[in-house]
Coordinates of C-alpha atoms and ligand atoms in Angstrom, one line a residue:
M185 CA 57.4 -11.5 27.6
S186 CA 56.1 -7.6 27.2
L187 CA 53.6 -5.8 28.1
D188 CA 51.3 -5.9 24.2
M189 CA 53.6 -2.3 24.1
D190 CA 55.4 0.3 26.9
P191 CA 53.5 2.3 28.2
E192 CA 56.1 5.2 27.0
A193 CA 56.0 4.3 23.8
F194 CA 51.9 4.1 23.7
R195 CA 51.7 7.7 25.3
K196 CA 54.4 8.3 22.6
E197 CA 52.2 7.3 19.3
A198 CA 48.9 8.1 21.4
H199 CA 50.3 11.7 20.9
R200 CA 50.8 10.7 16.5
I201 CA 48.0 9.2 16.4
A202 CA 46.1 12.5 18.2
D203 CA 48.0 15.2 16.6
W204 CA 47.8 13.3 13.1
I205 CA 43.0 13.4 13.6
A206 CA 43.7 16.6 14.9
D207 CA 45.1 17.8 11.2
Y208 CA 43.1 15.6 9.4
F209 CA 39.5 16.7 11.1
A210 CA 41.3 20.3 10.0
A211 CA 41.3 20.2 7.2
P212 CA 39.7 16.7 5.7
D213 CA 39.9 17.7 1.5
R214 CA 43.5 18.2 1.7
Y215 CA 42.6 13.8 -0.1
P216 CA 40.3 13.0 -2.9
V217 CA 37.2 13.1 -1.6
L218 CA 37.2 9.8 -3.7
S219 CA 39.7 7.3 -3.8
R220 CA 41.8 7.3 -6.7
V221 CA 42.8 3.5 -5.7
R222 CA 42.4 0.6 -8.0
P223 CA 40.4 -3.2 -7.4
G224 CA 43.1 -4.5 -6.0
D225 CA 45.9 -2.1 -5.1
I226 CA 45.3 -2.2 -0.9
R227 CA 45.5 -6.0 -1.5
G228 CA 48.6 -6.2 -4.0
A229 CA 50.6 -3.6 -1.6
L230 CA 50.3 -5.3 1.4
P231 CA 51.9 -8.8 2.7
P232 CA 50.0 -12.2 2.0
S233 CA 51.0 -13.3 5.3
A234 CA 51.0 -11.7 8.7
P235 CA 54.9 -11.1 10.4
E236 CA 56.4 -13.8 12.1
H237 CA 57.4 -11.5 14.9
G238 CA 56.4 -7.7 15.9
E239 CA 56.8 -4.6 13.4
S240 CA 56.9 -1.4 15.2
F241 CA 54.3 1.2 15.1
D242 CA 56.6 3.9 12.8
A243 CA 56.8 1.1 10.3
I244 CA 53.0 0.0 10.7
F245 CA 52.2 3.6 10.7
S246 CA 54.4 4.3 7.9
D247 CA 52.3 1.6 5.5
F248 CA 48.8 3.7 7.5
E249 CA 49.3 7.0 5.0
R250 CA 51.6 5.4 1.9
I251 CA 49.6 2.3 1.8
I252 CA 45.7 2.3 3.4
L253 CA 45.0 6.2 3.3
P254 CA 45.0 6.6 -0.5
G255 CA 42.7 3.7 0.0
I256 CA 40.3 5.6 2.0
T257 CA 37.2 6.9 0.6
H258 CA 36.6 10.3 2.1
W259 CA 33.6 10.3 4.4
N260 CA 34.6 13.4 6.3
H261 CA 35.8 15.7 3.4
P262 CA 32.7 19.3 2.8
G263 CA 32.6 17.5 -1.2
F264 CA 30.8 14.4 0.3
F265 CA 27.5 14.7 -1.3
A266 CA 27.3 10.8 -2.9
Y267 CA 24.3 9.2 -0.5
F268 CA 23.9 10.2 2.6
A269 CA 26.3 12.5 3.9
I270 CA 27.5 11.7 7.5
S271 CA 30.1 12.7 8.9
G272 CA 32.4 11.8 12.2
S273 CA 32.6 14.7 15.0
A274 CA 35.6 15.9 17.0
P275 CA 34.0 14.5 20.8
G276 CA 32.2 11.4 18.7
V277 CA 35.7 10.8 17.7
L278 CA 37.9 11.3 21.6
A279 CA 34.8 8.9 23.0
E280 CA 35.7 6.0 20.0
F281 CA 39.3 6.5 21.1
L282 CA 37.7 5.6 25.7
S283 CA 35.4 3.5 24.4
A284 CA 38.1 1.6 22.6
A285 CA 40.5 1.7 25.5
L286 CA 37.7 0.1 27.6
N287 CA 37.2 -2.2 26.2
V288 CA 33.9 -2.4 27.9
Q289 CA 30.8 -5.4 26.6
A290 CA 27.5 -4.3 27.7
M291 CA 26.2 -7.6 27.7
L292 CA 25.4 -7.8 31.2
W293 CA 24.1 -4.7 33.3
R294 CA 27.4 -6.0 36.0
T295 CA 30.0 -6.5 32.4
S296 CA 29.6 -2.1 33.0
P297 CA 27.3 -0.4 34.9
A298 CA 28.1 2.8 33.0
A299 CA 27.3 1.5 29.8
T300 CA 24.1 0.8 29.9
E301 CA 23.2 3.2 31.3
L302 CA 24.2 5.9 30.2
E303 CA 22.4 4.3 27.1
E304 CA 19.6 4.8 29.0
V305 CA 19.6 8.6 30.1
S306 CA 21.5 9.6 25.8
L307 CA 18.4 7.5 24.5
A308 CA 15.7 9.4 27.0
W309 CA 17.4 12.7 26.5
L310 CA 18.0 12.0 22.8
R311 CA 14.1 10.6 22.5
Q312 CA 13.3 14.1 24.4
L313 CA 14.0 16.3 21.8
I314 CA 12.9 13.9 18.4
G315 CA 9.4 14.4 20.8
L316 CA 8.5 11.4 20.8
P317 CA 7.0 10.0 24.6
D318 CA 8.4 8.2 26.4
S319 CA 6.6 4.7 26.6
F320 CA 9.2 4.2 23.7
E321 CA 12.0 2.3 25.1
G322 CA 15.0 2.6 23.0
V323 CA 17.7 0.1 22.1
I324 CA 21.3 1.3 20.0
Y325 CA 22.8 -1.2 18.1
D326 CA 25.4 -1.2 14.6
T327 CA 22.7 -0.3 11.4
A328 CA 19.1 0.6 10.6
S329 CA 19.1 -3.1 8.5
I330 CA 19.6 -4.1 12.5
T331 CA 17.6 -2.8 14.0
T332 CA 14.4 -3.0 10.9
L333 CA 15.3 -6.6 11.3
H334 CA 15.1 -6.3 15.7
A335 CA 11.6 -4.3 14.9
L336 CA 10.4 -6.7 11.9
T337 CA 10.8 -9.7 14.7
A338 CA 9.2 -8.5 16.7
A339 CA 6.6 -9.1 14.6
R340 CA 6.7 -12.2 14.0
E341 CA 6.7 -12.2 17.7
V342 CA 3.3 -11.6 17.9
A343 CA 2.2 -12.6 13.8
V344 CA 2.5 -15.7 13.8
P345 CA 2.1 -17.7 17.9
G346 CA 4.9 -19.8 19.0
V347 CA 7.2 -18.8 16.7
R348 CA 10.2 -18.3 18.7
T349 CA 9.7 -21.9 19.9
R350 CA 8.6 -23.6 16.6
G351 CA 9.4 -22.2 13.7
L352 CA 7.8 -21.0 10.6
A353 CA 8.9 -24.8 9.0
G354 CA 6.4 -27.2 8.5
R355 CA 3.6 -25.5 10.1
N356 CA 0.4 -25.9 8.0
E357 CA -1.7 -23.8 10.3
L358 CA 0.0 -20.7 8.9
T359 CA -1.4 -18.7 6.5
R360 CA 1.7 -16.9 4.4
L361 CA 3.0 -13.9 6.4
R362 CA 3.2 -10.5 4.5
V363 CA 4.3 -7.2 4.9
Y364 CA 3.9 -4.0 3.5
C365 CA 6.2 -0.7 2.9
S366 CA 6.4 2.7 -0.3
E367 CA 7.7 1.2 -3.5
H368 CA 10.7 3.4 -2.3
A369 CA 11.4 2.3 1.0
H370 CA 15.0 1.1 1.7
S371 CA 16.6 -2.8 0.9
S372 CA 17.3 -3.2 4.9
V373 CA 13.5 -4.0 5.0
D374 CA 14.3 -7.2 1.8
K375 CA 16.3 -8.5 4.4
A376 CA 14.9 -8.0 6.9
V377 CA 11.2 -9.9 5.6
I378 CA 14.3 -12.9 4.2
L379 CA 16.0 -13.3 7.1
L380 CA 13.0 -13.7 9.7
G381 CA 12.7 -17.5 6.7
L382 CA 8.9 -15.2 5.6
G383 CA 10.7 -15.4 1.6
H384 CA 11.2 -12.3 -0.1
D385 CA 7.7 -12.4 -2.1
A386 CA 5.8 -11.8 1.7
L387 CA 7.5 -7.9 1.0
R388 CA 4.3 -5.6 -1.2
R389 CA 6.3 -2.9 -2.4
I390 CA 3.5 -0.4 -2.3
E391 CA 2.9 3.1 -5.5
A392 CA 4.0 6.3 -4.2
D393 CA 1.7 9.6 -5.2
E394 CA 3.7 11.5 -7.9
E395 CA 6.1 12.9 -4.6
F396 CA 7.5 9.3 -3.9
R397 CA 5.0 9.3 -0.4
M398 CA 3.4 6.3 0.6
R399 CA -0.7 6.0 -1.2
P400 CA -2.0 5.5 1.4
D401 CA -5.5 4.6 -1.1
A402 CA -2.6 1.8 -1.9
L403 CA -1.9 0.0 1.2
V404 CA -5.4 -0.3 2.2
A405 CA -6.3 -2.2 -0.8
A406 CA -3.1 -4.0 -0.6
I407 CA -4.2 -5.3 1.8
D408 CA -8.0 -5.5 1.8
A409 CA -6.7 -8.6 -0.7
D410 CA -4.8 -10.5 0.1
R411 CA -6.8 -10.9 3.7
R412 CA -9.0 -12.4 0.5
A413 CA -6.6 -14.2 0.2
G414 CA -5.8 -16.0 2.9
V415 CA -2.6 -13.8 3.9
T416 CA -2.1 -12.2 6.8
P417 CA -0.3 -9.2 7.2
M418 CA 1.9 -8.8 9.5
A419 CA 3.8 -5.7 9.9
V420 CA 4.2 -1.9 8.0
V421 CA 7.6 0.1 7.3
A422 CA 6.4 3.9 6.8
T423 CA 9.4 6.0 6.1
V424 CA 10.5 9.1 7.2
G425 CA 13.5 10.0 5.1
T426 CA 13.3 7.6 1.8
T427 CA 16.9 6.3 0.8
S428 CA 16.4 8.4 -2.7
T429 CA 14.7 11.0 -2.9
T430 CA 13.8 12.5 1.7
S431 CA 9.9 11.9 1.1
V432 CA 7.9 10.8 4.1
D433 CA 6.1 8.5 3.7
P434 CA 1.5 10.4 6.1
V435 CA 2.8 7.9 8.2
G436 CA -0.8 9.5 9.9
A437 CA -2.6 7.6 8.1
I438 CA -1.0 4.4 8.4
A439 CA -0.8 4.4 11.1
A440 CA -4.5 4.9 11.6
I441 CA -5.1 1.6 8.5
C442 CA -2.1 -0.2 11.1
A443 CA -4.6 0.4 14.2
R444 CA -7.6 -0.5 12.5
E445 CA -6.2 -3.9 11.0
R446 CA -3.7 -5.0 14.2
I447 CA -0.5 -4.4 12.1
W448 CA 2.9 -3.9 13.6
L449 CA 4.5 -0.6 12.1
H450 CA 7.2 0.2 12.5
V451 CA 8.9 3.9 11.6
D452 CA 12.1 4.8 9.5
A453 CA 12.9 7.6 10.6
A454 CA 17.1 6.5 9.9
Y455 CA 18.4 9.9 8.1
A456 CA 15.7 12.3 8.2
G457 CA 14.2 11.4 12.1
V458 CA 17.0 13.3 14.1
A459 CA 15.4 17.0 12.1
A460 CA 12.1 16.8 14.8
M461 CA 14.7 18.2 17.1
I462 CA 14.4 21.0 15.3
P463 CA 10.8 23.1 15.8
E464 CA 9.5 23.5 12.5
Y465 CA 10.1 20.2 11.9
R466 CA 8.7 18.6 15.1
F467 CA 5.7 17.6 13.7
L468 CA 7.7 15.5 11.3
L469 CA 7.1 12.2 14.5
E470 CA 3.9 13.2 16.1
D471 CA 2.5 10.6 14.1
A472 CA 4.4 8.7 14.8
A473 CA 4.0 8.4 18.4
S474 CA 1.5 5.8 17.7
A475 CA 3.5 3.3 16.0
D476 CA 5.3 0.0 17.7
S477 CA 8.7 0.6 16.7
V478 CA 10.8 3.8 15.1
V479 CA 14.8 3.9 14.3
L480 CA 17.0 6.8 13.8
N481 CA 20.9 6.4 13.1
P482 CA 22.4 9.3 14.9
H483 CA 25.4 8.1 13.2
K484 CA 23.8 9.1 9.8
W485 CA 22.2 13.0 11.0
L486 CA 23.8 12.7 13.9
F487 CA 27.2 13.7 14.1
T488 CA 28.2 10.7 15.5
P489 CA 30.9 8.4 13.8
F490 CA 30.2 5.3 12.1
D491 CA 28.0 3.3 13.6
L492 CA 24.8 3.6 16.5
S493 CA 21.8 3.9 15.3
V494 CA 18.8 3.2 17.9
L495 CA 15.5 1.4 17.8
Y496 CA 12.5 3.2 20.4
C497 CA 9.8 0.9 20.4
R498 CA 6.9 1.2 22.7
R499 CA 6.3 -3.1 23.0
M500 CA 10.1 -3.5 23.3
D501 CA 8.7 -7.0 25.9
T502 CA 7.6 -8.0 22.4
V503 CA 11.3 -7.4 22.1
R504 CA 12.8 -8.9 25.1
A505 CA 9.8 -12.0 23.8
A506 CA 11.2 -13.0 21.2
F507 CA 15.1 -12.6 22.4
A508 CA 15.5 -13.2 25.7
L509 CA 18.0 -16.2 26.4
T510 CA 20.6 -16.8 29.1
P511 CA 22.7 -19.1 29.4
E512 CA 23.7 -20.6 33.3
Y513 CA 27.2 -18.9 32.7
L514 CA 25.7 -14.7 31.8
K515 CA 22.5 -15.4 36.0
T516 CA 23.3 -12.8 38.0
S517 CA 22.3 -11.4 41.2
E518 CA 20.8 -8.4 39.9
S519 CA 19.5 -9.6 37.2
S520 CA 15.2 -8.7 38.4
D521 CA 16.4 -5.1 39.2
V522 CA 18.4 -4.0 36.1
R523 CA 18.3 -3.7 32.1
N524 CA 21.2 -6.9 30.4
L525 CA 20.9 -4.5 27.0
M526 CA 21.7 -8.6 25.8
D527 CA 18.3 -9.4 26.5
T528 CA 17.1 -6.9 23.9
G529 CA 19.3 -8.3 20.5
I530 CA 21.4 -11.1 18.7
Q531 CA 24.5 -10.1 20.0
L532 CA 25.5 -11.1 23.4
G533 CA 28.8 -8.3 23.6
R534 CA 28.1 -4.9 23.0
R535 CA 29.8 -2.5 21.4
F536 CA 29.9 0.6 24.3
R537 CA 28.5 3.5 21.6
A538 CA 26.5 5.6 24.3
L539 CA 29.5 7.0 25.3
K540 CA 29.5 8.6 21.2
L541 CA 25.8 9.5 21.9
W542 CA 26.5 10.9 24.8
M543 CA 29.8 13.1 24.0
V544 CA 27.5 14.5 20.8
L545 CA 25.4 16.3 22.4
R546 CA 26.8 17.4 25.4
H547 CA 29.4 18.7 23.3
F548 CA 27.1 20.0 20.8
G549 CA 23.9 20.5 22.5
A550 CA 20.8 20.6 21.4
E551 CA 20.8 24.7 20.0
G552 CA 24.3 23.1 18.2
I553 CA 23.0 20.3 17.0
R554 CA 19.2 22.3 16.1
A555 CA 21.6 24.8 14.3
R556 CA 24.2 22.4 11.8
L557 CA 20.6 21.0 10.8
A558 CA 18.5 23.8 9.5
E559 CA 22.2 25.1 8.5
H560 CA 22.6 22.7 6.2
I561 CA 18.7 22.4 5.3
R562 CA 19.5 26.3 3.4
L563 CA 21.5 25.3 2.1
A564 CA 20.6 22.6 0.0
R565 CA 17.4 24.6 -0.9
L566 CA 20.1 27.2 -1.5
F567 CA 21.4 24.9 -4.4
A568 CA 17.7 23.3 -5.5
A569 CA 17.3 27.3 -6.5
W570 CA 20.4 27.5 -8.5
V571 CA 18.8 23.8 -10.5
D572 CA 15.6 25.3 -10.4
A573 CA 17.0 28.5 -11.7
S574 CA 18.9 27.3 -15.0
D575 CA 18.5 26.2 -18.8
E576 CA 20.8 23.3 -18.4
F577 CA 19.8 21.2 -15.8
E578 CA 15.7 20.2 -13.8
R579 CA 14.7 19.3 -9.9
T580 CA 13.4 16.2 -10.1
A581 CA 11.4 15.9 -6.9
P582 CA 11.0 17.7 -4.1
V583 CA 13.6 19.1 -1.2
P584 CA 12.2 18.4 2.0
F585 CA 15.5 18.3 3.9
S586 CA 18.9 18.4 3.0
V587 CA 19.3 16.4 -0.4
V588 CA 18.0 17.7 -3.7
C589 CA 17.5 14.7 -6.8
F590 CA 18.8 17.4 -10.3
R591 CA 19.7 15.8 -13.0
A592 CA 20.7 18.1 -16.5
R593 CA 17.9 18.1 -19.1
E594 CA 19.6 16.0 -20.9
T595 CA 19.7 11.5 -22.1
D596 CA 21.0 9.8 -18.8
E597 CA 23.9 8.4 -20.1
F598 CA 25.2 11.9 -20.3
N599 CA 24.0 12.1 -17.0
A600 CA 25.6 9.3 -15.6
A601 CA 28.9 10.3 -17.5
L602 CA 28.9 13.8 -16.0
L603 CA 28.4 11.9 -12.7
E604 CA 31.7 10.5 -13.5
R605 CA 33.4 12.8 -14.5
L606 CA 32.2 15.0 -11.5
N607 CA 33.7 12.3 -9.2
A608 CA 36.7 12.1 -11.4
S609 CA 37.9 15.3 -10.1
G610 CA 38.1 14.6 -6.7
E611 CA 36.9 17.7 -5.0
V612 CA 32.9 16.1 -4.7
F613 CA 31.7 12.9 -4.6
L614 CA 27.9 12.9 -5.7
S615 CA 26.2 9.3 -6.4
H616 CA 23.2 8.6 -8.4
T617 CA 19.3 7.3 -8.6
K618 CA 17.1 6.8 -11.4
L619 CA 13.0 7.7 -9.9
G620 CA 9.9 6.9 -12.6
D621 CA 13.2 5.2 -14.8
R622 CA 15.3 8.0 -15.4
Y623 CA 18.7 8.8 -14.1
T624 CA 18.8 11.5 -11.3
L625 CA 20.9 13.5 -9.6
R626 CA 21.5 13.5 -5.9
L627 CA 23.3 16.1 -3.9
A628 CA 23.3 15.3 -0.1
I629 CA 24.6 17.5 2.8
G630 CA 24.7 16.4 6.6
N631 CA 29.0 16.8 6.8
L632 CA 30.1 19.7 9.7
H633 CA 32.6 21.2 7.6
T634 CA 30.6 21.4 4.4
T635 CA 29.7 24.9 3.8
E636 CA 28.3 28.0 2.0
R637 CA 31.7 27.8 -1.1
H638 CA 31.7 23.9 -1.2
V639 CA 27.9 24.1 -1.9
G640 CA 28.7 26.9 -4.7
R641 CA 32.2 24.9 -5.4
A642 CA 29.7 22.0 -6.4
W643 CA 27.5 23.5 -8.6
E644 CA 30.4 25.3 -10.2
L645 CA 31.8 22.1 -11.1
I646 CA 28.1 20.6 -12.0
R647 CA 27.4 23.6 -15.3
Q648 CA 31.6 23.6 -16.2
L649 CA 31.9 19.7 -16.4
A650 CA 28.5 19.5 -18.0
A651 CA 29.3 22.3 -20.4
E652 CA 32.9 20.6 -21.7
L653 CA 30.9 17.0 -21.8
K654 CA 28.5 19.3 -24.2
Q655 CA 31.7 19.9 -26.6
T656 CA 34.1 17.5 -26.7
S657 CA 32.0 13.9 -25.5
S658 CA 30.4 11.4 -27.4
V659 CA 27.1 10.8 -25.2
P660 CA 24.8 11.3 -26.5
A661 CA 23.3 14.4 -24.9
S662 CA 19.5 15.1 -25.8
Ligands
PLP951 C1 16.4 5.2 5.4 C2 17.1 4.0 4.9 N1 16.6 2.8 5.7 C3 17.5 2.7 6.4 C4 18.8 2.3 5.8 C5 20.2 1.6 6.5 O1 20.8 2.3 7.4 P1 22.2 1.2 8.1 O2 23.5 1.2 6.8 O3 22.2 2.0 8.8 O4 21.8 -0.1 7.3 C6 19.6 3.7 5.0 C7 20.7 3.5 4.9 O5 21.1 4.8 4.2 C8 18.2 4.5 4.9 O6 18.2 5.9 3.8

């Protein structure tokens, strides 16, 4: 049996893929942004079983283009304005290429010293750029959902003596636990609470003010009520850049409450935290300096291909206390002198994600990243100004960063139908949310390829399709 692929054939295919990627990056808008396939189309086009005999890469790649590509929704498309628009970047893609080739697992320092130490270095760079003090130690996970789960596991470790050994079930001496977040916090907090065995009821969503920020007075009232009822407050999750509107919770006031009440404070800055790199936004994470943990997602708004999420924690020893466990076969002679990244998480094997962060930071430089973030914010403000100046549309939330929430001054059904038509155009992809029970469209800017022309075109389409919808549709207007 020969190698996996003849080296010369591999070289040829590697060049072909590199060319394909370069062409794709040069014009990601050659494809419709939102895939037009119907459920089951892709599955139906593929054989139900794996081939018995190996096939040529030619045949495989041709099916990639013919069958797989049409089923791709193009997150790199400049008209991608849905959710949090994220984008890969050329240096990030090249890093992923290398990382796949190296197939490194940085579970132990020994299993790849460079992967471990590059993670330390690149996370120290990023920490300095966003202005968190060096009392925060960093570690990379895949997603913010997992990062928040690790942070809240550490919080549980503090709140429940002996939880690692004795668990929660059947311990009559334990009180019920509570985690608090705003009504606008991400659903990853719910999932973490569920997974930690606290029960979904342990999450209390705190009322927000008219600008969608957690109300500190309501938080205090909830904590007081819980203490009176014999419930132990375990953690508060404050959000810097909420998912629907990108509102920023008053972290300073919340941190003061947590310090007074001795409650773990986790700051979810998954989307907006990177904005702290811009001088005018430096204040964003200033109060997070006294939090216990902070999550930041370079795969959201830092041009790092999915996935890469960072936990910065002032109490990483507590994370280690929750997770470190070394079976005999993983013991090494240098363990006391080095960091073994398996100690700070549930995963043993872990991808070499630091490589792409390092390459992205070096390629763009701090100044290059700041300029791109600032441009996205400018474009969002421009779009918001167009909405504000129009009689047909209204804005439904402030625009602190690069997301604009708005709606046609019509019914919810009309706005939902408008969204369907926009997304069927193939030119743009927007998503929606509900604010105060009102259906709201969201335009999120975060893609490297998005320029003023694309935002202008989106606004033109939105107005044109809304006008058409008013004339032709049976959907109730106002
Ligand atoms: C504020 C916030 N936190 C956490 C998450 C979860 O992110 P991930 O997909 O990395 O788990 C999201 C997702 O959009 C988010 O908006």
